[in-house]
CSV table of C-alpha atoms in Angstrom, one decimal:
chain,number,residue,atom,x,y,z
A,1,UNK,CA,12.9,-24.8,36.6
A,2,UNK,CA,13.0,-22.0,39.0
A,3,UNK,CA,16.8,-21.5,38.0
A,4,UNK,CA,15.9,-21.2,34.5
A,5,UNK,CA,13.9,-17.9,34.8
A,6,UNK,CA,15.1,-14.6,36.3
A,7,UNK,CA,11.4,-13.9,37.4
A,8,UNK,CA,10.3,-15.2,40.5
A,9,UNK,CA,7.6,-17.2,39.1
A,10,UNK,CA,5.3,-19.1,41.7
A,11,UNK,CA,5.2,-22.8,41.8
A,12,UNK,CA,1.8,-22.8,40.5
A,13,UNK,CA,2.9,-21.0,37.4
A,14,UNK,CA,5.5,-23.2,36.7
A,15,UNK,CA,3.3,-26.0,37.0
A,16,UNK,CA,0.8,-24.5,34.5
A,17,UNK,CA,3.8,-24.1,32.3
A,18,UNK,CA,4.7,-27.6,32.5
A,19,UNK,CA,1.1,-28.9,31.8
A,20,UNK,CA,1.2,-26.8,28.5
A,21,UNK,CA,4.5,-27.8,27.6
A,22,UNK,CA,6.0,-24.4,27.8
A,23,UNK,CA,9.5,-23.5,28.7
A,24,UNK,CA,9.6,-21.2,31.5
A,25,UNK,CA,13.0,-19.7,30.2
A,26,UNK,CA,11.0,-17.9,27.6
A,27,UNK,CA,10.0,-15.4,30.2
A,28,UNK,CA,13.6,-14.4,30.7
A,29,UNK,CA,13.4,-13.3,26.8
A,30,UNK,CA,12.2,-9.9,27.2
A,31,UNK,CA,15.9,-8.8,27.5
A,32,UNK,CA,16.6,-10.0,24.0
A,33,UNK,CA,13.1,-9.8,22.3
A,34,UNK,CA,13.0,-6.7,19.9
A,35,UNK,CA,10.3,-4.3,19.7
A,36,UNK,CA,8.6,-3.8,16.3
A,37,UNK,CA,7.4,-1.2,14.1
A,38,UNK,CA,5.5,-1.2,10.9
A,39,UNK,CA,6.0,1.5,8.1
A,40,UNK,CA,3.8,2.1,5.5
A,41,UNK,CA,5.2,1.0,2.3
A,42,UNK,CA,5.5,4.9,1.0
A,43,UNK,CA,7.7,5.8,4.0
A,44,UNK,CA,10.2,3.0,3.8
A,45,UNK,CA,12.5,5.5,1.9
A,46,UNK,CA,12.9,7.4,5.4
A,47,UNK,CA,14.3,4.6,7.5
A,48,UNK,CA,17.6,6.2,7.7
A,49,UNK,CA,16.4,9.5,8.8
A,50,UNK,CA,14.2,7.5,11.6
A,51,UNK,CA,17.4,5.7,12.7
A,52,UNK,CA,19.0,9.0,13.0
A,53,UNK,CA,16.2,10.4,15.1
A,54,UNK,CA,16.0,7.5,17.4
A,55,UNK,CA,19.7,6.7,17.4
A,56,UNK,CA,19.4,3.1,16.7
A,57,UNK,CA,19.3,0.7,13.8
A,58,UNK,CA,16.2,-0.6,12.3
A,59,UNK,CA,16.4,-4.1,11.1
A,60,UNK,CA,14.3,-5.1,8.3
A,61,UNK,CA,12.2,-8.2,9.3
A,62,UNK,CA,12.9,-10.4,6.3
A,63,UNK,CA,9.9,-12.7,6.7
A,64,UNK,CA,7.1,-9.8,7.1
A,65,UNK,CA,7.2,-7.0,4.7
A,66,UNK,CA,7.1,-3.5,6.1
A,67,UNK,CA,8.2,-4.6,9.6
A,68,UNK,CA,11.3,-3.4,11.4
A,69,UNK,CA,12.8,-4.5,14.6
A,70,UNK,CA,14.4,-2.2,17.2
A,71,UNK,CA,16.4,-2.8,20.2
A,72,UNK,CA,13.9,-3.8,23.3
A,73,UNK,CA,14.7,-0.7,25.3
A,74,UNK,CA,14.0,1.8,22.6
A,75,UNK,CA,10.8,4.0,23.2
A,76,UNK,CA,9.2,4.7,20.1
A,77,UNK,CA,6.8,6.9,21.4
A,78,UNK,CA,9.2,9.7,21.7
A,79,UNK,CA,10.1,9.6,17.9
A,80,UNK,CA,8.4,12.2,15.3
A,81,UNK,CA,7.4,9.5,13.1
A,82,UNK,CA,5.3,7.9,15.8
A,83,UNK,CA,4.1,11.4,17.3
A,84,UNK,CA,3.0,12.8,14.0
A,85,UNK,CA,1.3,10.0,12.3
A,86,UNK,CA,-0.2,11.3,9.2
A,87,UNK,CA,2.3,14.3,8.9
A,88,UNK,CA,5.2,13.2,7.3
A,89,UNK,CA,6.3,9.7,8.1
A,90,UNK,CA,3.9,7.1,9.4
A,91,UNK,CA,5.1,4.6,12.0
A,92,UNK,CA,3.2,2.5,14.3
A,93,UNK,CA,4.1,-0.1,17.0
A,94,UNK,CA,2.8,-3.8,16.4
A,95,UNK,CA,4.4,-7.0,17.3
A,96,UNK,CA,5.7,-9.1,14.5
A,97,UNK,CA,3.5,-12.0,15.6
A,98,UNK,CA,0.5,-10.0,15.4
A,99,UNK,CA,1.4,-8.8,12.1
A,100,UNK,CA,1.7,-12.3,10.9
A,101,UNK,CA,-1.9,-12.8,12.3
A,102,UNK,CA,-3.0,-10.1,9.8
A,103,UNK,CA,-1.0,-11.3,7.0
A,104,UNK,CA,-2.5,-14.7,7.5
A,105,UNK,CA,-5.9,-13.2,6.4
A,106,UNK,CA,-4.6,-12.5,3.2
A,107,UNK,CA,-6.7,-9.4,2.7
A,108,UNK,CA,-7.0,-8.2,-0.9
A,109,UNK,CA,-8.3,-5.3,-2.7
A,110,UNK,CA,-12.0,-4.6,-2.2
A,111,UNK,CA,-12.2,-7.0,0.5
A,112,UNK,CA,-14.8,-6.3,3.2
A,113,UNK,CA,-13.2,-7.1,6.5
A,114,UNK,CA,-14.3,-7.3,10.4
A,115,UNK,CA,-12.0,-7.1,13.1
A,116,UNK,CA,-14.2,-8.5,15.8
A,117,UNK,CA,-11.9,-7.8,18.6
A,118,UNK,CA,-10.3,-4.8,17.5
A,119,UNK,CA,-8.8,-2.8,20.4
A,120,UNK,CA,-6.5,-1.5,21.0
A,121,UNK,CA,-6.1,-1.1,17.2
A,122,UNK,CA,-2.7,-1.8,15.8
A,123,UNK,CA,-4.1,-4.9,13.6
A,124,UNK,CA,-6.9,-2.6,12.6
A,125,UNK,CA,-4.5,0.2,11.3
A,126,UNK,CA,-2.7,-2.5,9.4
A,127,UNK,CA,-5.6,-3.9,7.8
A,128,UNK,CA,-6.9,-0.4,6.7
A,129,UNK,CA,-3.4,0.2,5.3
A,130,UNK,CA,-3.6,-2.8,3.2
A,131,UNK,CA,-7.3,-2.2,1.9
A,132,UNK,CA,-6.2,1.5,0.8
A,133,UNK,CA,-9.1,2.9,-1.1
A,134,UNK,CA,-11.1,-0.1,-1.7
A,135,UNK,CA,-13.3,-2.5,0.4
A,136,UNK,CA,-14.5,-1.7,3.8
A,137,UNK,CA,-13.0,-2.4,7.5
A,138,UNK,CA,-15.5,-2.8,10.4
A,139,UNK,CA,-13.9,-2.7,13.9
A,140,UNK,CA,-15.9,-4.3,17.0
A,141,UNK,CA,-14.9,-4.3,20.7
A,142,UNK,CA,-16.9,-4.3,23.8
A,143,UNK,CA,-14.7,-1.9,25.7
A,144,UNK,CA,-15.7,1.8,24.9
A,145,UNK,CA,-12.4,3.2,26.2
A,146,UNK,CA,-10.3,1.1,23.9
A,147,UNK,CA,-12.4,1.5,21.0
A,148,UNK,CA,-11.9,5.2,21.5
A,149,UNK,CA,-8.1,4.4,21.2
A,150,UNK,CA,-8.8,2.6,18.0
A,151,UNK,CA,-10.7,5.8,16.5
A,152,UNK,CA,-7.8,8.1,17.7
A,153,UNK,CA,-5.1,5.7,15.9
A,154,UNK,CA,-7.4,5.6,12.7
A,155,UNK,CA,-7.4,9.5,12.7
A,156,UNK,CA,-3.8,9.9,13.6
A,157,UNK,CA,-2.9,7.9,10.9
A,158,UNK,CA,-5.5,8.9,8.2
A,159,UNK,CA,-6.5,5.4,7.8
A,160,UNK,CA,-10.3,5.7,8.6
A,161,UNK,CA,-11.8,6.7,5.4
A,162,UNK,CA,-13.4,3.1,4.8
A,163,UNK,CA,-13.8,2.3,8.5
A,164,UNK,CA,-16.7,2.1,10.9
A,165,UNK,CA,-16.3,1.4,14.5
A,166,UNK,CA,-18.6,-0.1,17.0
A,167,UNK,CA,-19.0,-0.6,20.7
A,168,UNK,CA,-20.5,-4.0,20.7
A,169,UNK,CA,-20.4,-7.4,22.1
A,170,UNK,CA,-18.6,-9.5,19.7
A,171,UNK,CA,-20.4,-12.5,20.6
A,172,UNK,CA,-23.8,-11.1,19.2
A,173,UNK,CA,-22.8,-8.4,16.7
A,174,UNK,CA,-24.8,-8.9,13.8
A,175,UNK,CA,-24.4,-6.3,11.1
A,176,UNK,CA,-23.0,-7.0,7.6
A,177,UNK,CA,-20.9,-4.7,5.5
A,178,UNK,CA,-22.7,-2.1,3.6
A,179,UNK,CA,-22.5,-1.0,0.1
A,180,UNK,CA,-20.4,2.5,-0.1
A,181,UNK,CA,-20.4,5.5,-2.2
A,182,UNK,CA,-17.2,6.0,-4.2
A,183,UNK,CA,-17.2,10.2,-4.6
A,184,UNK,CA,-18.3,13.1,-2.8
A,185,UNK,CA,-21.1,13.9,-5.0
A,186,UNK,CA,-23.0,10.5,-4.2
A,187,UNK,CA,-22.3,11.2,-0.5
A,188,UNK,CA,-24.0,14.3,-0.8
A,189,UNK,CA,-27.0,13.3,-2.7
A,190,UNK,CA,-27.6,10.2,-0.6
A,191,UNK,CA,-28.2,12.1,2.6
A,192,UNK,CA,-30.7,14.6,0.8
A,193,UNK,CA,-34.1,14.0,1.5
A,194,UNK,CA,-33.3,11.8,4.5
A,195,UNK,CA,-33.8,13.5,7.8
A,196,UNK,CA,-32.2,11.1,10.0
A,197,UNK,CA,-29.4,9.9,7.4
A,198,UNK,CA,-25.8,9.8,8.6
A,199,UNK,CA,-23.9,12.8,7.6
A,200,UNK,CA,-20.1,13.0,7.0
A,201,UNK,CA,-18.3,12.3,10.4
A,202,UNK,CA,-17.5,14.9,12.7
A,203,UNK,CA,-16.6,14.6,16.4
A,204,UNK,CA,-18.3,17.8,17.2
A,205,UNK,CA,-21.9,18.0,16.3
A,206,UNK,CA,-24.1,20.6,17.4
A,207,UNK,CA,-26.4,19.7,20.6
A,208,UNK,CA,-29.8,19.9,18.7
A,209,UNK,CA,-28.4,17.1,16.1
A,210,UNK,CA,-27.0,14.9,19.0
A,211,UNK,CA,-30.5,15.2,20.9
A,212,UNK,CA,-32.3,14.3,17.6
A,213,UNK,CA,-29.9,11.5,16.8
A,214,UNK,CA,-30.2,10.0,20.4
A,215,UNK,CA,-34.2,10.1,20.2
A,216,UNK,CA,-34.1,8.5,16.8
A,217,UNK,CA,-31.9,5.8,18.3
A,218,UNK,CA,-34.1,5.2,21.3
A,219,UNK,CA,-37.0,4.5,18.8
A,220,UNK,CA,-35.0,2.3,16.3
A,221,UNK,CA,-33.5,0.3,19.5
A,222,UNK,CA,-37.1,-0.6,20.6
A,223,UNK,CA,-37.9,-2.2,17.1
A,224,UNK,CA,-34.4,-4.0,16.6
A,225,UNK,CA,-34.3,-7.7,17.0
A,226,UNK,CA,-31.8,-9.2,19.4
A,227,UNK,CA,-28.2,-9.1,18.2
A,228,UNK,CA,-28.7,-5.5,16.8
A,229,UNK,CA,-29.2,-3.6,20.2
A,230,UNK,CA,-26.3,-2.0,22.2
A,231,UNK,CA,-24.3,-1.7,18.9
A,232,UNK,CA,-23.0,2.1,19.3
A,233,UNK,CA,-21.6,3.5,16.2
A,234,UNK,CA,-18.7,5.6,17.2
A,235,UNK,CA,-17.1,6.4,14.1
A,236,UNK,CA,-17.3,6.0,10.4
A,237,UNK,CA,-15.2,7.3,7.4
A,238,UNK,CA,-16.6,9.2,4.5
A,239,UNK,CA,-16.4,6.0,2.2
A,240,UNK,CA,-17.4,3.4,4.9
A,241,UNK,CA,-20.7,3.0,3.4
A,242,UNK,CA,-22.5,4.7,6.5
A,243,UNK,CA,-22.9,8.3,4.9
A,244,UNK,CA,-26.4,8.5,3.6
A,245,UNK,CA,-28.0,5.5,5.4
A,246,UNK,CA,-30.6,5.9,8.0
A,247,UNK,CA,-30.2,4.4,11.3
A,248,UNK,CA,-33.0,1.8,10.7
A,249,UNK,CA,-30.9,0.9,7.4
A,250,UNK,CA,-27.5,0.7,9.1
A,251,UNK,CA,-28.9,-1.5,11.9
A,252,UNK,CA,-30.9,-3.8,9.9
A,253,UNK,CA,-30.1,-7.6,10.8
A,254,UNK,CA,-29.2,-9.8,8.0
A,255,UNK,CA,-30.8,-13.1,7.5
A,256,UNK,CA,-28.8,-16.0,7.3
A,257,UNK,CA,-29.2,-16.5,3.6
A,258,UNK,CA,-28.0,-13.0,2.9
A,259,UNK,CA,-24.7,-13.7,5.0
A,260,UNK,CA,-23.7,-16.6,2.7
A,261,UNK,CA,-23.3,-13.9,-0.2
A,262,UNK,CA,-23.3,-10.5,1.6
A,263,UNK,CA,-21.2,-11.3,4.5
A,264,UNK,CA,-17.6,-10.5,5.3
A,265,UNK,CA,-14.7,-11.7,2.9
A,266,UNK,CA,-12.6,-11.9,5.8
A,267,UNK,CA,-12.8,-11.9,9.6
A,268,UNK,CA,-10.1,-11.6,12.4
A,269,UNK,CA,-11.1,-12.8,16.0
A,270,UNK,CA,-8.1,-12.0,18.0
A,271,UNK,CA,-9.9,-13.1,21.2
A,272,UNK,CA,-9.7,-11.9,24.7
A,273,UNK,CA,-7.5,-14.4,26.7
A,274,UNK,CA,-5.2,-14.7,29.9
A,275,UNK,CA,-2.3,-12.9,27.9
A,276,UNK,CA,0.3,-15.4,29.2
A,277,UNK,CA,2.1,-15.4,26.0
A,278,UNK,CA,3.0,-11.7,26.4
A,279,UNK,CA,6.2,-11.7,28.3
A,280,UNK,CA,6.0,-7.9,29.1
A,281,UNK,CA,2.5,-8.3,30.3
A,282,UNK,CA,3.6,-11.1,32.7
A,283,UNK,CA,6.4,-9.2,34.0
A,284,UNK,CA,4.0,-6.4,35.1
A,285,UNK,CA,2.7,-8.9,37.9
A,286,UNK,CA,6.1,-8.3,39.5
A,287,UNK,CA,4.6,-4.8,40.5
A,288,UNK,CA,0.9,-5.7,40.7
A,289,UNK,CA,1.5,-8.8,42.8
A,290,UNK,CA,1.6,-12.7,42.0
A,291,UNK,CA,-1.8,-12.7,44.0
A,292,UNK,CA,-3.5,-10.8,41.3
A,293,UNK,CA,-1.7,-13.0,38.8
A,294,UNK,CA,-3.2,-16.2,40.4
A,295,UNK,CA,-6.8,-14.5,40.0
A,296,UNK,CA,-6.3,-13.2,36.4
A,297,UNK,CA,-4.3,-16.0,34.7
A,298,UNK,CA,-4.4,-19.3,36.7
A,299,UNK,CA,-7.9,-19.2,38.2
A,300,UNK,CA,-9.8,-22.3,36.8
A,301,UNK,CA,-13.2,-20.5,36.9
A,302,UNK,CA,-11.8,-17.4,34.9
A,303,UNK,CA,-10.1,-19.6,32.5
A,304,UNK,CA,-13.4,-21.6,31.8
A,305,UNK,CA,-15.4,-18.5,31.3
A,306,UNK,CA,-12.7,-17.3,28.9
A,307,UNK,CA,-12.7,-20.4,26.8
A,308,UNK,CA,-16.4,-20.2,26.6
A,309,UNK,CA,-16.3,-16.3,25.6
A,310,UNK,CA,-13.3,-17.5,22.9
A,311,UNK,CA,-15.8,-20.0,21.3
A,312,UNK,CA,-18.6,-17.5,21.1
A,313,UNK,CA,-16.5,-15.1,19.5
A,314,UNK,CA,-15.0,-17.3,17.2
A,315,UNK,CA,-18.5,-18.9,16.2
A,316,UNK,CA,-20.3,-15.5,15.8
A,317,UNK,CA,-17.3,-14.0,13.3
A,318,UNK,CA,-17.8,-17.4,11.4
A,319,UNK,CA,-21.3,-16.5,11.2
A,320,UNK,CA,-20.7,-13.4,9.7
A,321,UNK,CA,-18.4,-14.5,7.0
A,322,UNK,CA,-19.5,-15.3,3.4
A,323,UNK,CA,-19.1,-18.6,1.8
A,324,UNK,CA,-15.5,-18.9,0.4
A,325,UNK,CA,-14.4,-16.3,3.0
A,326,UNK,CA,-11.6,-16.7,5.5
A,327,UNK,CA,-11.3,-16.2,9.1
A,328,UNK,CA,-8.4,-16.1,11.5
A,329,UNK,CA,-8.5,-17.1,15.1
A,330,UNK,CA,-5.7,-15.9,17.3
A,331,UNK,CA,-4.9,-15.4,21.2
A,332,UNK,CA,-1.9,-14.2,22.9
A,333,UNK,CA,-2.0,-17.1,25.2
A,334,UNK,CA,0.0,-20.3,24.9
A,335,UNK,CA,-2.3,-22.7,26.7
A,336,UNK,CA,-4.0,-25.6,24.8
A,337,UNK,CA,-7.2,-24.9,26.5
A,338,UNK,CA,-7.4,-21.4,24.8
A,339,UNK,CA,-6.2,-22.6,21.6
A,340,UNK,CA,-6.2,-26.1,20.1
A,341,UNK,CA,-9.2,-27.0,22.5
A,342,UNK,CA,-11.2,-24.0,21.1
A,343,UNK,CA,-10.3,-25.0,17.6
A,344,UNK,CA,-11.2,-28.5,18.2
A,345,UNK,CA,-14.7,-27.9,19.6
A,346,UNK,CA,-15.3,-25.2,17.1
A,347,UNK,CA,-14.9,-27.7,14.4
A,348,UNK,CA,-16.8,-30.2,15.9
A,349,UNK,CA,-20.0,-27.5,15.8
A,350,UNK,CA,-19.4,-26.1,12.4
A,351,UNK,CA,-19.4,-28.5,9.5
A,352,UNK,CA,-18.7,-25.7,7.1
A,353,UNK,CA,-15.6,-24.9,8.7
A,354,UNK,CA,-12.3,-26.2,7.0
A,355,UNK,CA,-8.8,-25.4,8.9
A,356,UNK,CA,-6.5,-24.1,6.0
A,357,UNK,CA,-2.8,-23.8,5.8
A,358,UNK,CA,-1.4,-20.3,6.1
A,359,UNK,CA,0.7,-20.2,2.9
A,360,UNK,CA,3.2,-17.3,4.0
A,361,UNK,CA,3.9,-19.3,7.2
A,362,UNK,CA,6.5,-21.6,5.3
A,363,UNK,CA,8.8,-18.7,5.8
A,364,UNK,CA,8.1,-17.8,9.3
A,365,UNK,CA,9.9,-18.5,12.3
A,366,UNK,CA,7.1,-20.5,14.4
A,367,UNK,CA,6.2,-23.6,15.4
A,368,UNK,CA,3.3,-25.9,14.4
A,369,UNK,CA,0.6,-26.3,16.9
A,370,UNK,CA,-0.7,-29.2,18.5
A,371,UNK,CA,-3.2,-29.7,15.7
A,372,UNK,CA,-1.9,-29.6,12.0
A,373,UNK,CA,-2.1,-26.3,10.2
A,374,UNK,CA,-2.2,-24.2,13.2
A,375,UNK,CA,0.7,-22.0,14.3
A,376,UNK,CA,2.5,-20.9,17.6
A,377,UNK,CA,5.0,-17.9,18.0
A,378,UNK,CA,7.2,-17.5,21.1
A,379,UNK,CA,9.9,-15.5,22.3
A,380,UNK,CA,12.4,-18.2,22.0
A,381,UNK,CA,11.7,-19.6,18.6
A,382,UNK,CA,10.2,-16.3,17.1
A,383,UNK,CA,12.1,-13.5,18.7
A,384,UNK,CA,8.4,-12.2,19.1
A,385,UNK,CA,5.7,-12.2,21.8
A,386,UNK,CA,3.7,-15.4,22.2
A,387,UNK,CA,0.7,-16.0,19.9
A,388,UNK,CA,-1.5,-18.8,18.4
A,389,UNK,CA,-2.9,-18.5,14.9
A,390,UNK,CA,-5.6,-20.7,13.1
A,391,UNK,CA,-7.0,-20.0,9.9
A,392,UNK,CA,-10.6,-21.3,8.6
A,393,UNK,CA,-12.5,-21.2,5.5
A,394,UNK,CA,-16.3,-21.2,5.0
A,395,UNK,CA,-17.4,-24.0,2.7
A,396,UNK,CA,-20.9,-24.2,0.9
A,397,UNK,CA,-22.8,-27.1,2.3
């Protein structure tokens, strides 16, 4: 086994791979696994211009619309299309497997979508791009710095008009999508007469306004039920539904009967994991040290805590889904414990959850998971980073 990998993989990790039926040779695939970018549909006519600037060929990914592959050594951050974002050509980096997870959601115009583990934001941008000028998008993540990166991406690519972002615990997040105003006149009128109503977003608010907002939030927080506290709104677009609401209206928790008809149409739970399916992530441990790897990836106590977290994230995301809605669960781990085992336990605990086929996957370069209808991407089979995908539908019972 050790001869099949160029990385000095420790024996404990090789045993870990064997126990999960994984081929160690996939960890040499980074030399041949391409990078991927997504171009906005309106920008695909500029492919030749991008190729000239980057001095490489962009190969269209036939199984994933809007995606192009690049040689693995190309740095897209130096290109004008990446740097300038909303000015001219719009291009951002996102692995094709991650793009497939978003495609599995089958987002449609008018959908209200929840991305429960949104950072660092590439999938969030893709969902916002698909929604266009309809529906709404709510992004949630517990890490404030990573959510700030999401906000930067949305603003850079001018995709935030119908988005709202919260720094919050995805296992307890409890806010439903809100109705939003369709034009600037209604936005303006919604604010009038409401002293503490949200006005149009600006990153630079006067000190008095920030002081007043903090005072109002402290008052409201003391009145909120568990599950709506510690949910910090850090960004909202003009047509996200937030403008014109008071803080008590925004943070009003929903009862179970409301969720069935007013919940999210689509929910993405790309859960925190050990990242062992990300080959480039594993390679970093050559510099960080394999002792750190042992603690972060192989430690049984950490893995147990992660699987418990993944199940809570999946369950809460499903609780916020309306009847008839779809949820996609994904991780960039290739372990059974963080994927199929979580799915099996979730299905046992949720009678209204039904595992569904991903229709587009018939043409995708991936394998079936150990549970029928689940999917596995890996560098050897898919020429992508490793990813597990499962899709559920919420039934009326």
